[in-house]
PDB file of C-alpha atoms and ligand atoms in Angstrom:
ATOM      1  CA  MET O   1       0.000   0.000   0.000  1.00  0.00           C
ATOM      2  CA  LYS O   2       1.277   3.436  -0.934  1.00  0.00           C
ATOM      3  CA  TYR O   3      -0.264   6.856  -0.332  1.00  0.00           C
ATOM      4  CA  LEU O   4      -1.324   9.276  -3.033  1.00  0.00           C
ATOM      5  CA  ILE O   5      -2.249  12.664  -1.630  1.00  0.00           C
ATOM      6  CA  CYS O   6      -3.673  15.395  -3.864  1.00  0.00           C
ATOM      7  CA  ASN O   7      -3.277  18.986  -2.731  1.00  0.00           C
ATOM      8  CA  PHE O   8      -5.465  21.243  -4.871  1.00  0.00           C
ATOM      9  CA  LYS O   9      -4.288  24.384  -3.037  1.00  0.00           C
ATOM     10  CA  ASN O  10      -6.382  27.498  -3.824  1.00  0.00           C
ATOM     11  CA  LYS O  11      -6.856  26.621  -7.487  1.00  0.00           C
ATOM     12  CA  MET O  12     -10.417  25.420  -8.112  1.00  0.00           C
ATOM     13  CA  ASP O  13     -13.417  27.716  -8.374  1.00  0.00           C
ATOM     14  CA  VAL O  14     -16.818  26.199  -7.751  1.00  0.00           C
ATOM     15  CA  ARG O  15     -17.367  25.253 -11.421  1.00  0.00           C
ATOM     16  CA  ASP O  16     -13.986  23.529 -11.600  1.00  0.00           C
ATOM     17  CA  PHE O  17     -14.866  21.679  -8.421  1.00  0.00           C
ATOM     18  CA  GLN O  18     -18.298  20.605  -9.678  1.00  0.00           C
ATOM     19  CA  LYS O  19     -16.795  19.212 -12.899  1.00  0.00           C
ATOM     20  CA  TYR O  20     -14.086  17.414 -10.914  1.00  0.00           C
ATOM     21  CA  ASN O  21     -16.618  16.048  -8.461  1.00  0.00           C
ATOM     22  CA  GLU O  22     -18.521  14.367 -11.308  1.00  0.00           C
ATOM     23  CA  HIS O  23     -15.514  12.175 -12.059  1.00  0.00           C
ATOM     24  CA  LEU O  24     -14.559  11.143  -8.558  1.00  0.00           C
ATOM     25  CA  MET O  25     -16.394   7.816  -8.804  1.00  0.00           C
ATOM     26  CA  GLU O  26     -14.103   6.901 -11.729  1.00  0.00           C
ATOM     27  CA  LEU O  27     -11.044   6.865  -9.471  1.00  0.00           C
ATOM     28  CA  ASN O  28      -9.880   3.469  -8.392  1.00  0.00           C
ATOM     29  CA  PRO O  29      -7.203   3.541  -5.690  1.00  0.00           C
ATOM     30  CA  GLY O  30      -7.222  -0.259  -5.356  1.00  0.00           C
ATOM     31  CA  GLU O  31      -4.785  -1.329  -2.646  1.00  0.00           C
ATOM     32  CA  ASN O  32      -3.380   2.216  -2.361  1.00  0.00           C
ATOM     33  CA  LYS O  33      -4.701   4.986  -0.153  1.00  0.00           C
ATOM     34  CA  LEU O  34      -5.929   8.102  -1.939  1.00  0.00           C
ATOM     35  CA  ILE O  35      -6.367  11.276   0.122  1.00  0.00           C
ATOM     36  CA  MET O  36      -7.738  14.433  -1.490  1.00  0.00           C
ATOM     37  CA  CYS O  37      -7.285  17.852   0.108  1.00  0.00           C
ATOM     38  CA  PHE O  38      -9.906  20.172  -1.390  1.00  0.00           C
ATOM     39  CA  SER O  39     -10.437  23.802  -0.424  1.00  0.00           C
ATOM     40  CA  THR O  40     -12.700  24.175   2.588  1.00  0.00           C
ATOM     41  CA  PRO O  41     -15.875  25.451   0.826  1.00  0.00           C
ATOM     42  CA  TYR O  42     -16.118  22.154  -1.077  1.00  0.00           C
ATOM     43  CA  LEU O  43     -15.571  19.719   1.779  1.00  0.00           C
ATOM     44  CA  LEU O  44     -19.237  18.950   2.377  1.00  0.00           C
ATOM     45  CA  SER O  45     -20.074  18.494  -1.316  1.00  0.00           C
ATOM     46  CA  VAL O  46     -17.252  16.101  -2.209  1.00  0.00           C
ATOM     47  CA  ASN O  47     -18.255  12.661  -3.346  1.00  0.00           C
ATOM     48  CA  HIS O  48     -15.594  10.843  -1.347  1.00  0.00           C
ATOM     49  CA  ALA O  49     -16.786   7.250  -1.614  1.00  0.00           C
ATOM     50  CA  LYS O  50     -13.509   6.239  -3.323  1.00  0.00           C
ATOM     51  CA  PHE O  51     -10.997   8.138  -1.208  1.00  0.00           C
ATOM     52  CA  VAL O  52     -10.361   9.806   2.108  1.00  0.00           C
ATOM     53  CA  LEU O  53     -11.032  13.475   2.726  1.00  0.00           C
ATOM     54  CA  GLY O  54      -8.183  15.796   3.681  1.00  0.00           C
ATOM     55  CA  SER O  55      -7.961  19.452   4.643  1.00  0.00           C
ATOM     56  CA  GLN O  56      -5.237  21.879   3.564  1.00  0.00           C
ATOM     57  CA  ASP O  57      -5.169  23.595   6.953  1.00  0.00           C
ATOM     58  CA  ILE O  58      -6.419  23.579  10.530  1.00  0.00           C
ATOM     59  CA  SER O  59      -6.429  26.193  13.290  1.00  0.00           C
ATOM     60  CA  ALA O  60      -3.386  26.588  15.533  1.00  0.00           C
ATOM     61  CA  LEU O  61      -5.483  28.509  18.052  1.00  0.00           C
ATOM     62  CA  ILE O  62      -6.614  25.692  20.299  1.00  0.00           C
ATOM     63  CA  ASP O  63      -9.735  26.444  22.388  1.00  0.00           C
ATOM     64  CA  GLU O  64      -9.931  30.096  21.278  1.00  0.00           C
ATOM     65  CA  VAL O  65     -12.923  31.760  19.621  1.00  0.00           C
ATOM     66  CA  VAL O  66     -11.431  33.283  16.449  1.00  0.00           C
ATOM     67  CA  THR O  67     -13.183  34.633  13.364  1.00  0.00           C
ATOM     68  CA  GLY O  68     -12.260  32.789  10.178  1.00  0.00           C
ATOM     69  CA  GLU O  69     -10.453  29.889  11.848  1.00  0.00           C
ATOM     70  CA  LEU O  70     -11.226  26.211  11.181  1.00  0.00           C
ATOM     71  CA  THR O  71     -11.161  23.993  14.232  1.00  0.00           C
ATOM     72  CA  GLY O  72     -10.354  20.305  14.311  1.00  0.00           C
ATOM     73  CA  HIS O  73     -13.860  19.679  15.580  1.00  0.00           C
ATOM     74  CA  GLN O  74     -15.382  21.446  12.575  1.00  0.00           C
ATOM     75  CA  LEU O  75     -13.157  19.578  10.125  1.00  0.00           C
ATOM     76  CA  ALA O  76     -13.809  16.210  11.737  1.00  0.00           C
ATOM     77  CA  SER O  77     -17.539  16.902  11.628  1.00  0.00           C
ATOM     78  CA  CYS O  78     -17.204  17.408   7.835  1.00  0.00           C
ATOM     79  CA  GLY O  79     -15.605  13.975   7.501  1.00  0.00           C
ATOM     80  CA  VAL O  80     -11.976  15.144   7.283  1.00  0.00           C
ATOM     81  CA  LYS O  81      -9.484  12.418   8.253  1.00  0.00           C
ATOM     82  CA  TYR O  82      -6.131  14.014   7.287  1.00  0.00           C
ATOM     83  CA  VAL O  83      -4.666  17.515   7.377  1.00  0.00           C
ATOM     84  CA  LEU O  84      -1.584  19.104   5.807  1.00  0.00           C
ATOM     85  CA  VAL O  85       0.643  20.900   8.323  1.00  0.00           C
ATOM     86  CA  GLY O  86       3.930  22.730   7.716  1.00  0.00           C
ATOM     87  CA  HIS O  87       3.574  23.153   3.943  1.00  0.00           C
ATOM     88  CA  SER O  88       6.365  25.413   2.670  1.00  0.00           C
ATOM     89  CA  GLU O  89       3.864  27.786   1.064  1.00  0.00           C
ATOM     90  CA  ARG O  90       2.391  28.472   4.511  1.00  0.00           C
ATOM     91  CA  ARG O  91       5.876  28.726   6.044  1.00  0.00           C
ATOM     92  CA  ILE O  92       6.743  31.341   3.396  1.00  0.00           C
ATOM     93  CA  TRP O  93       3.528  33.329   2.834  1.00  0.00           C
ATOM     94  CA  LYS O  94       1.786  32.992   6.193  1.00  0.00           C
ATOM     95  CA  LYS O  95       5.036  33.044   8.205  1.00  0.00           C
ATOM     96  CA  GLU O  96       3.967  29.903  10.055  1.00  0.00           C
ATOM     97  CA  ILE O  97       6.590  28.589  12.464  1.00  0.00           C
ATOM     98  CA  ASN O  98       7.172  25.591  14.709  1.00  0.00           C
ATOM     99  CA  ILE O  99       4.750  26.625  17.449  1.00  0.00           C
ATOM    100  CA  ASP O 100       1.981  26.867  14.815  1.00  0.00           C
ATOM    101  CA  PHE O 101       2.784  23.357  13.566  1.00  0.00           C
ATOM    102  CA  ILE O 102       2.905  21.966  17.118  1.00  0.00           C
ATOM    103  CA  ASN O 103      -0.501  23.493  17.895  1.00  0.00           C
ATOM    104  CA  LYS O 104      -2.012  22.430  14.583  1.00  0.00           C
ATOM    105  CA  ILE O 105      -0.808  18.849  15.057  1.00  0.00           C
ATOM    106  CA  THR O 106      -2.211  18.840  18.596  1.00  0.00           C
ATOM    107  CA  GLU O 107      -5.536  20.278  17.403  1.00  0.00           C
ATOM    108  CA  ALA O 108      -5.748  17.598  14.696  1.00  0.00           C
ATOM    109  CA  GLN O 109      -4.873  14.772  17.070  1.00  0.00           C
ATOM    110  CA  ASN O 110      -7.354  16.001  19.686  1.00  0.00           C
ATOM    111  CA  ASN O 111     -10.047  15.541  17.048  1.00  0.00           C
ATOM    112  CA  GLY O 112      -8.949  12.217  15.572  1.00  0.00           C
ATOM    113  CA  ILE O 113      -7.443  13.750  12.422  1.00  0.00           C
ATOM    114  CA  ASN O 114      -4.213  12.309  10.994  1.00  0.00           C
ATOM    115  CA  VAL O 115      -1.374  14.684  10.154  1.00  0.00           C
ATOM    116  CA  ILE O 116       0.740  15.026   7.024  1.00  0.00           C
ATOM    117  CA  TYR O 117       3.717  17.046   8.280  1.00  0.00           C
ATOM    118  CA  CYS O 118       5.560  18.687   5.353  1.00  0.00           C
ATOM    119  CA  ILE O 119       9.276  19.423   5.487  1.00  0.00           C
ATOM    120  CA  GLY O 120      11.928  20.325   2.920  1.00  0.00           C
ATOM    121  CA  GLU O 121      14.943  22.470   2.166  1.00  0.00           C
ATOM    122  CA  SER O 122      15.080  25.680   0.125  1.00  0.00           C
ATOM    123  CA  LEU O 123      17.319  26.001  -2.925  1.00  0.00           C
ATOM    124  CA  LYS O 124      19.876  28.009  -0.944  1.00  0.00           C
ATOM    125  CA  GLU O 125      19.952  25.402   1.796  1.00  0.00           C
ATOM    126  CA  LYS O 126      20.452  22.672  -0.806  1.00  0.00           C
ATOM    127  CA  VAL O 127      23.245  24.579  -2.557  1.00  0.00           C
ATOM    128  CA  ASP O 128      24.897  25.221   0.831  1.00  0.00           C
ATOM    129  CA  ASN O 129      24.764  21.463   1.576  1.00  0.00           C
ATOM    130  CA  LYS O 130      22.457  22.071   4.515  1.00  0.00           C
ATOM    131  CA  THR O 131      19.618  19.719   3.497  1.00  0.00           C
ATOM    132  CA  GLU O 132      20.149  17.129   6.248  1.00  0.00           C
ATOM    133  CA  GLU O 133      20.648  19.778   8.912  1.00  0.00           C
ATOM    134  CA  VAL O 134      17.415  21.525   7.870  1.00  0.00           C
ATOM    135  CA  LEU O 135      15.387  18.314   7.715  1.00  0.00           C
ATOM    136  CA  GLU O 136      16.617  17.177  11.131  1.00  0.00           C
ATOM    137  CA  LYS O 137      15.757  20.559  12.655  1.00  0.00           C
ATOM    138  CA  GLN O 138      12.285  20.624  11.070  1.00  0.00           C
ATOM    139  CA  ILE O 139      11.605  17.131  12.379  1.00  0.00           C
ATOM    140  CA  LYS O 140      12.963  17.470  15.918  1.00  0.00           C
ATOM    141  CA  GLU O 141      11.745  20.974  16.751  1.00  0.00           C
ATOM    142  CA  VAL O 142       8.179  19.914  16.030  1.00  0.00           C
ATOM    143  CA  LEU O 143       7.989  16.187  16.762  1.00  0.00           C
ATOM    144  CA  ASN O 144       9.757  16.598  20.135  1.00  0.00           C
ATOM    145  CA  ASN O 145       6.715  18.605  21.222  1.00  0.00           C
ATOM    146  CA  VAL O 146       3.721  16.588  20.024  1.00  0.00           C
ATOM    147  CA  THR O 147       2.182  13.194  20.634  1.00  0.00           C
ATOM    148  CA  LEU O 148       3.849  10.809  18.231  1.00  0.00           C
ATOM    149  CA  LYS O 149       0.876   9.140  16.619  1.00  0.00           C
ATOM    150  CA  ASN O 150      -0.937   9.255  13.298  1.00  0.00           C
ATOM    151  CA  ILE O 151       1.776  11.263  11.520  1.00  0.00           C
ATOM    152  CA  ILE O 152       2.960  10.962   7.932  1.00  0.00           C
ATOM    153  CA  ILE O 153       6.005  12.945   6.807  1.00  0.00           C
ATOM    154  CA  ALA O 154       5.972  14.582   3.363  1.00  0.00           C
ATOM    155  CA  TYR O 155       9.419  15.482   2.026  1.00  0.00           C
ATOM    156  CA  GLU O 156       8.855  18.406  -0.338  1.00  0.00           C
ATOM    157  CA  PRO O 157      11.987  20.331  -1.387  1.00  0.00           C
ATOM    158  CA  VAL O 158      10.836  23.950  -1.663  1.00  0.00           C
ATOM    159  CA  TRP O 159      12.639  24.420  -4.974  1.00  0.00           C
ATOM    160  CA  ALA O 160      10.771  21.474  -6.525  1.00  0.00           C
ATOM    161  CA  ILE O 161       7.269  22.741  -5.738  1.00  0.00           C
ATOM    162  CA  GLY O 162       5.416  24.130  -8.749  1.00  0.00           C
ATOM    163  CA  THR O 163       8.657  24.557 -10.708  1.00  0.00           C
ATOM    164  CA  GLY O 164       8.628  21.478 -12.940  1.00  0.00           C
ATOM    165  CA  LYS O 165      11.973  20.493 -11.346  1.00  0.00           C
ATOM    166  CA  THR O 166      11.614  17.127  -9.654  1.00  0.00           C
ATOM    167  CA  ALA O 167      14.401  16.167  -7.262  1.00  0.00           C
ATOM    168  CA  LEU O 168      16.822  13.494  -8.510  1.00  0.00           C
ATOM    169  CA  LYS O 169      15.891   9.918  -7.671  1.00  0.00           C
ATOM    170  CA  ASP O 170      19.069   9.292  -5.677  1.00  0.00           C
ATOM    171  CA  ASP O 171      18.634  12.518  -3.714  1.00  0.00           C
ATOM    172  CA  ILE O 172      15.026  11.649  -2.863  1.00  0.00           C
ATOM    173  CA  ALA O 173      16.048   8.133  -1.811  1.00  0.00           C
ATOM    174  CA  ASN O 174      18.910   9.436   0.369  1.00  0.00           C
ATOM    175  CA  ASN O 175      16.847  12.177   1.989  1.00  0.00           C
ATOM    176  CA  VAL O 176      13.919   9.863   2.669  1.00  0.00           C
ATOM    177  CA  LYS O 177      16.341   7.318   4.184  1.00  0.00           C
ATOM    178  CA  PHE O 178      17.800  10.097   6.326  1.00  0.00           C
ATOM    179  CA  ILE O 179      14.343  11.224   7.526  1.00  0.00           C
ATOM    180  CA  LYS O 180      13.406   7.639   8.451  1.00  0.00           C
ATOM    181  CA  GLN O 181      16.707   7.192  10.277  1.00  0.00           C
ATOM    182  CA  ILE O 182      16.229  10.396  12.325  1.00  0.00           C
ATOM    183  CA  ILE O 183      12.738   9.304  13.326  1.00  0.00           C
ATOM    184  CA  LYS O 184      13.884   5.796  14.215  1.00  0.00           C
ATOM    185  CA  GLU O 185      16.899   6.999  16.215  1.00  0.00           C
ATOM    186  CA  ASN O 186      15.045   9.698  18.123  1.00  0.00           C
ATOM    187  CA  TYR O 187      11.609   8.168  18.653  1.00  0.00           C
ATOM    188  CA  ASP O 188      12.028   4.483  17.815  1.00  0.00           C
ATOM    189  CA  LEU O 189       9.151   4.810  15.339  1.00  0.00           C
ATOM    190  CA  ASN O 190       8.593   4.215  11.637  1.00  0.00           C
ATOM    191  CA  PHE O 191       6.457   6.918  10.055  1.00  0.00           C
ATOM    192  CA  PRO O 192       5.518   6.715   6.370  1.00  0.00           C
ATOM    193  CA  VAL O 193       7.541   9.209   4.299  1.00  0.00           C
ATOM    194  CA  LEU O 194       6.210  10.634   1.017  1.00  0.00           C
ATOM    195  CA  TYR O 195       7.782  12.797  -1.698  1.00  0.00           C
ATOM    196  CA  GLY O 196       6.199  15.888  -3.246  1.00  0.00           C
ATOM    197  CA  GLY O 197       7.397  18.422  -5.829  1.00  0.00           C
ATOM    198  CA  SER O 198       6.449  18.593  -9.523  1.00  0.00           C
ATOM    199  CA  ILE O 199       5.145  15.034  -9.705  1.00  0.00           C
ATOM    200  CA  ASN O 200       3.131  14.271 -12.842  1.00  0.00           C
ATOM    201  CA  HIS O 201       1.817  11.259 -14.745  1.00  0.00           C
ATOM    202  CA  ASP O 202       5.108  10.965 -16.678  1.00  0.00           C
ATOM    203  CA  ASN O 203       7.715  11.126 -13.921  1.00  0.00           C
ATOM    204  CA  ILE O 204       5.681   8.943 -11.538  1.00  0.00           C
ATOM    205  CA  GLU O 205       7.009   5.889 -13.440  1.00  0.00           C
ATOM    206  CA  ASP O 206      10.528   6.782 -12.310  1.00  0.00           C
ATOM    207  CA  LEU O 207       9.591   7.891  -8.810  1.00  0.00           C
ATOM    208  CA  ILE O 208       7.717   4.686  -8.099  1.00  0.00           C
ATOM    209  CA  GLU O 209      11.043   2.851  -8.328  1.00  0.00           C
ATOM    210  CA  ILE O 210      12.315   4.579  -5.176  1.00  0.00           C
ATOM    211  CA  LYS O 211      11.820   1.770  -2.716  1.00  0.00           C
ATOM    212  CA  GLU O 212      12.269   3.965   0.374  1.00  0.00           C
ATOM    213  CA  LEU O 213       9.140   5.970  -0.532  1.00  0.00           C
ATOM    214  CA  ASP O 214       5.732   5.272   0.978  1.00  0.00           C
ATOM    215  CA  GLY O 215       3.861   7.509  -1.436  1.00  0.00           C
ATOM    216  CA  PHE O 216       3.425  10.821  -3.197  1.00  0.00           C
ATOM    217  CA  LEU O 217       2.030  14.300  -2.564  1.00  0.00           C
ATOM    218  CA  VAL O 218       0.877  15.874  -5.821  1.00  0.00           C
ATOM    219  CA  GLY O 219      -0.078  19.502  -6.414  1.00  0.00           C
ATOM    220  CA  SER O 220      -0.866  20.986  -9.816  1.00  0.00           C
ATOM    221  CA  ALA O 221      -0.941  17.704 -11.773  1.00  0.00           C
ATOM    222  CA  SER O 222      -3.878  16.557  -9.650  1.00  0.00           C
ATOM    223  CA  LEU O 223      -6.054  19.423 -10.946  1.00  0.00           C
ATOM    224  CA  ASP O 224      -6.779  17.220 -13.972  1.00  0.00           C
ATOM    225  CA  TRP O 225      -8.601  14.141 -12.664  1.00  0.00           C
ATOM    226  CA  GLN O 226      -7.306  12.088 -15.602  1.00  0.00           C
ATOM    227  CA  ASN O 227      -3.761  12.606 -14.339  1.00  0.00           C
ATOM    228  CA  VAL O 228      -4.843  11.169 -10.996  1.00  0.00           C
ATOM    229  CA  VAL O 229      -6.244   8.124 -12.828  1.00  0.00           C
ATOM    230  CA  LYS O 230      -2.917   7.700 -14.673  1.00  0.00           C
ATOM    231  CA  ILE O 231      -0.847   8.105 -11.502  1.00  0.00           C
ATOM    232  CA  LEU O 232      -3.020   5.561  -9.686  1.00  0.00           C
ATOM    233  CA  ASP O 233      -2.685   3.146 -12.642  1.00  0.00           C
ATOM    234  CA  THR O 234       1.112   3.421 -12.489  1.00  0.00           C
ATOM    235  CA  MET O 235       1.078   2.858  -8.726  1.00  0.00           C
ATOM    236  CA  HIS O 236      -1.206  -0.117  -9.225  1.00  0.00           C
ATOM    237  CA  LYS O 237       1.207  -1.757 -11.717  1.00  0.00           C
ATOM    238  CA  ASP O 238       4.090  -1.455  -9.228  1.00  0.00           C
TER     239      ASP O 238
HETATM  240  P1  13P W   1       3.385  20.637  -7.313  1.00  0.00           P
HETATM  241  O1  13P W   1       3.045  19.180  -7.554  1.00  0.00           O
HETATM  242  O2  13P W   1       2.496  21.578  -8.064  1.00  0.00           O
HETATM  243  O3  13P W   1       4.839  20.897  -7.500  1.00  0.00           O
HETATM  244  O4  13P W   1       3.057  20.925  -5.766  1.00  0.00           O
HETATM  245  C1  13P W   1       3.536  20.060  -4.804  1.00  0.00           C
HETATM  246  C2  13P W   1       2.947  20.432  -3.516  1.00  0.00           C
HETATM  247  O5  13P W   1       3.170  21.507  -3.000  1.00  0.00           O
HETATM  248  C3  13P W   1       2.046  19.458  -2.868  1.00  0.00           C
HETATM  249  O6  13P W   1       1.802  19.795  -1.546  1.00  0.00           O
END
């Protein structure tokens, strides 16, 4: 079993969503686990018979009354089972930091929602040979402060997101191995580790060969449901 997680970000308007929704019964994840993270307004209308519902965000403001926030309780009551936390776009644009991720993970766990914790180095950090240092810091500074259950790690190099530049197979394999080793050494646990960054229906054939990987986190390619069908087919053949 491998994971395929689709992150639609803020891309679909309601018409796009309605068209997409019509095709969701044609998806066949088979033995794999498909998780789809739609924008919040669509959560209650999604036909999610064939996959598991995810959210792109959750409130970090535990037990506070705050306009515009989305609590774990609200998400769980909409059927959400997974949530993305720590995505680099939120680190960059919303200036989210470790305490936000710790609170978001806690809020998710308090409401029975599984967490997909996203980590990854920037281009400068990669060029400066700091990837392992950055990954270790991102893991420890957050995971040392949460309950260690129901967590998936998504390795998403910042420079590979939305750029068409997928990381090299060997680099992904080495970094995923490193992430698993850090988690094993520090917590004696084995969390699933996924890769994300410019995955599409062509390069998935190569990526699937990386034995260390437990699955994939796909952004823009998943906006076309037929790409999701193709990616699932390739995963199925593996
Ligand atoms: P792209 O697949 O568009 O590069 O996005 C990856 C991503 O950010 C998934 O969370």
